[in-house]
Tab-separated table of C-alpha atoms in Angstrom:
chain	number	residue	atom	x	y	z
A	16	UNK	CA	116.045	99.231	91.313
A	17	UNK	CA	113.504	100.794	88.887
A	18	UNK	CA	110.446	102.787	90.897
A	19	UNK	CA	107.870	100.178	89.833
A	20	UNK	CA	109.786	97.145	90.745
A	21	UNK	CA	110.082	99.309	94.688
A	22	UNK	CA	106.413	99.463	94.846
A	23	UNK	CA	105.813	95.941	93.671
A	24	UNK	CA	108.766	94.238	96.182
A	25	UNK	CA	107.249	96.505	99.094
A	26	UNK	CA	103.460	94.845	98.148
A	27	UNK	CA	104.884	91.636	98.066
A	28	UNK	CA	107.136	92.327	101.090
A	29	UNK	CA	104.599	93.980	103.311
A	30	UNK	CA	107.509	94.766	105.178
A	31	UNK	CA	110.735	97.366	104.581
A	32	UNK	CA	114.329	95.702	104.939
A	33	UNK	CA	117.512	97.430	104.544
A	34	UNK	CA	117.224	96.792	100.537
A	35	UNK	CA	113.968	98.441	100.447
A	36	UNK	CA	114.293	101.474	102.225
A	37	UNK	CA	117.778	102.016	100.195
A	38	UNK	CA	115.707	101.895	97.156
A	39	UNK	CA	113.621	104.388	98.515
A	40	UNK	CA	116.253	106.675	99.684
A	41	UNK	CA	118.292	106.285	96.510
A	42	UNK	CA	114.942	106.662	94.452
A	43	UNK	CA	113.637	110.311	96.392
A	44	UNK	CA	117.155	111.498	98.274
A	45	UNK	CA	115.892	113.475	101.377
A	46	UNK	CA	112.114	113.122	100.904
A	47	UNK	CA	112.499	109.447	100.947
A	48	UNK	CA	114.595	109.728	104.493
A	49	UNK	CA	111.855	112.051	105.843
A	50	UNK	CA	108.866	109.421	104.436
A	51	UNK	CA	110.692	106.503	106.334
A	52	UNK	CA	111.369	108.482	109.373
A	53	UNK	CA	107.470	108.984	108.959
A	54	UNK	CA	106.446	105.086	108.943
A	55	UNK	CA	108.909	104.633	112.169
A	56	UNK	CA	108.009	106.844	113.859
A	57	UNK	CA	104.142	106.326	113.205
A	58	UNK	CA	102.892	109.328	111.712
A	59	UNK	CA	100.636	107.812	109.524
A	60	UNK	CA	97.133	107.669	110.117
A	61	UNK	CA	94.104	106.212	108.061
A	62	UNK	CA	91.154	108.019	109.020
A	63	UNK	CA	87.484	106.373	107.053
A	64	UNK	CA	87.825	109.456	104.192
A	65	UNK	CA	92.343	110.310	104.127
A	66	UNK	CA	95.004	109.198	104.456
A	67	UNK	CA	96.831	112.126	106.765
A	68	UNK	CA	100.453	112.234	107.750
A	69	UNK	CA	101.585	114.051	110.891
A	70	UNK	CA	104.324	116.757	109.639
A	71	UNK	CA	106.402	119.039	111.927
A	72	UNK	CA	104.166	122.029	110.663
A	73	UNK	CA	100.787	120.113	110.841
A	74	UNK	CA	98.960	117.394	109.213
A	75	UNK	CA	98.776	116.896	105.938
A	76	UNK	CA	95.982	115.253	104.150
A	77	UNK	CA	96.914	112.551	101.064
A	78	UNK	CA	94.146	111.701	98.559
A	79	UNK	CA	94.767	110.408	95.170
A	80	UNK	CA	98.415	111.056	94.340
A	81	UNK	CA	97.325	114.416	95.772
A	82	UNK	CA	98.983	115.734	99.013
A	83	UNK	CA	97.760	119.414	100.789
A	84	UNK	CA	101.346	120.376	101.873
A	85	UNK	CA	102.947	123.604	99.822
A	86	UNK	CA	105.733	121.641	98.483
A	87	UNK	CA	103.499	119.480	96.486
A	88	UNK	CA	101.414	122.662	96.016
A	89	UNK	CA	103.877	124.401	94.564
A	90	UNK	CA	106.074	121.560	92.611
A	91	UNK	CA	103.319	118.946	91.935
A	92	UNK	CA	105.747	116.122	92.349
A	93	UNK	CA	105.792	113.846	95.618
A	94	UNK	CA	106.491	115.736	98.696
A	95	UNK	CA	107.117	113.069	101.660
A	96	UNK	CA	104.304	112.894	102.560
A	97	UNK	CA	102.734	111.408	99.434
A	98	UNK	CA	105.942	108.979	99.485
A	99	UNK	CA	104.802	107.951	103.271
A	100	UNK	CA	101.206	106.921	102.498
A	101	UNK	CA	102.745	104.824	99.305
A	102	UNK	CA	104.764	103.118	101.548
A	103	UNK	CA	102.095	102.525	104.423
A	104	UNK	CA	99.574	101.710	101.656
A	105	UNK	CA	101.736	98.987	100.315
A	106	UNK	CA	102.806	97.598	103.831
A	107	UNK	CA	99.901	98.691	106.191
A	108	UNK	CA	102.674	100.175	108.376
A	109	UNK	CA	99.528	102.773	109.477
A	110	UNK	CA	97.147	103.548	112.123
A	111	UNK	CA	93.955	102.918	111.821
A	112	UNK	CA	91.619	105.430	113.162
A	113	UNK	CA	87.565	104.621	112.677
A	114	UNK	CA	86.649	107.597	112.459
A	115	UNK	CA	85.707	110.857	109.568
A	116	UNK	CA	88.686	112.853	109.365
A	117	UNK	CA	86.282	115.754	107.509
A	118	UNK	CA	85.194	115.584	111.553
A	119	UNK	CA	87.979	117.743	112.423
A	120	UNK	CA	86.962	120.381	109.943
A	121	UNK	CA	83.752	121.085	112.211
A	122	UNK	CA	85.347	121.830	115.037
C-alpha cells in the first residue's frame, strides 16, 4: 500500500488493524515496529506546545516533520519517533497533557 494511501486509511480509520500496522511495518521495517510498540504502549504525549514521545534514552520532542533525537539529527529522514506522532496524530492514540511542555525546560 503506497505511504499516502497509509496515512489517509489510518485518518479515516482512527484506529490501527492488523492491515494497517503491516503497512506500516512493511513501509519503515524496524522504525515502524518501534513507532507501534510506542502507540501501545502509550508513550505518546501531547503537551499545549509538542508533541513528545517517551524513548528508552529520554524524550524526544516532535514539531513539524522535525524530531530532536540524533537519528533524525544525523539522517534527516523519520526516526520512530516522528513515525509515532504520525500515527497518534492521525488516530488520537495520545495522551493529552494540559499543560506547556517548554515548562520542563525551567526547571
Amino acid at each position: 500500500m503506497p505511504m499516502n494511501d497509509l496515512w489517509q486509511q489510518l485518518r479515516e480509520k482512527k484506529a490501527l488493524d492488523d492491515a494497517l500496522r503491516a503497512g506500516i511495518v512493511a513501509e519503515f521495517g524496524t522504525r515502524g515496529t518501534k513507532a507501534l510498540d510506542a502507540i501501545d504502549r502509550n508513550l505518546v504525549k501531547k503537551y499545549l506546545d509538542f508533541f513528545v514521545v517517551i524513548g528508552s534514552t529520554g524524550e524526544y520532542v516532535v514539531s513539524e516533520n522535525v524530531c530532536t533525537c540524533r537519528d533524525f539529527a544525523f539522517r534527516q529522514k523519520p526516526c520512530w519517533h516522528l513515525i509515532a506522532v504520525r500515527i497518534a496524530e492521525a488516530t488520537g492514540l495520545f495522551e493529552t497533557i494540559d499543560t506547556w511542555y517548554q515548562e520542563n525546560w525551567k526547571k
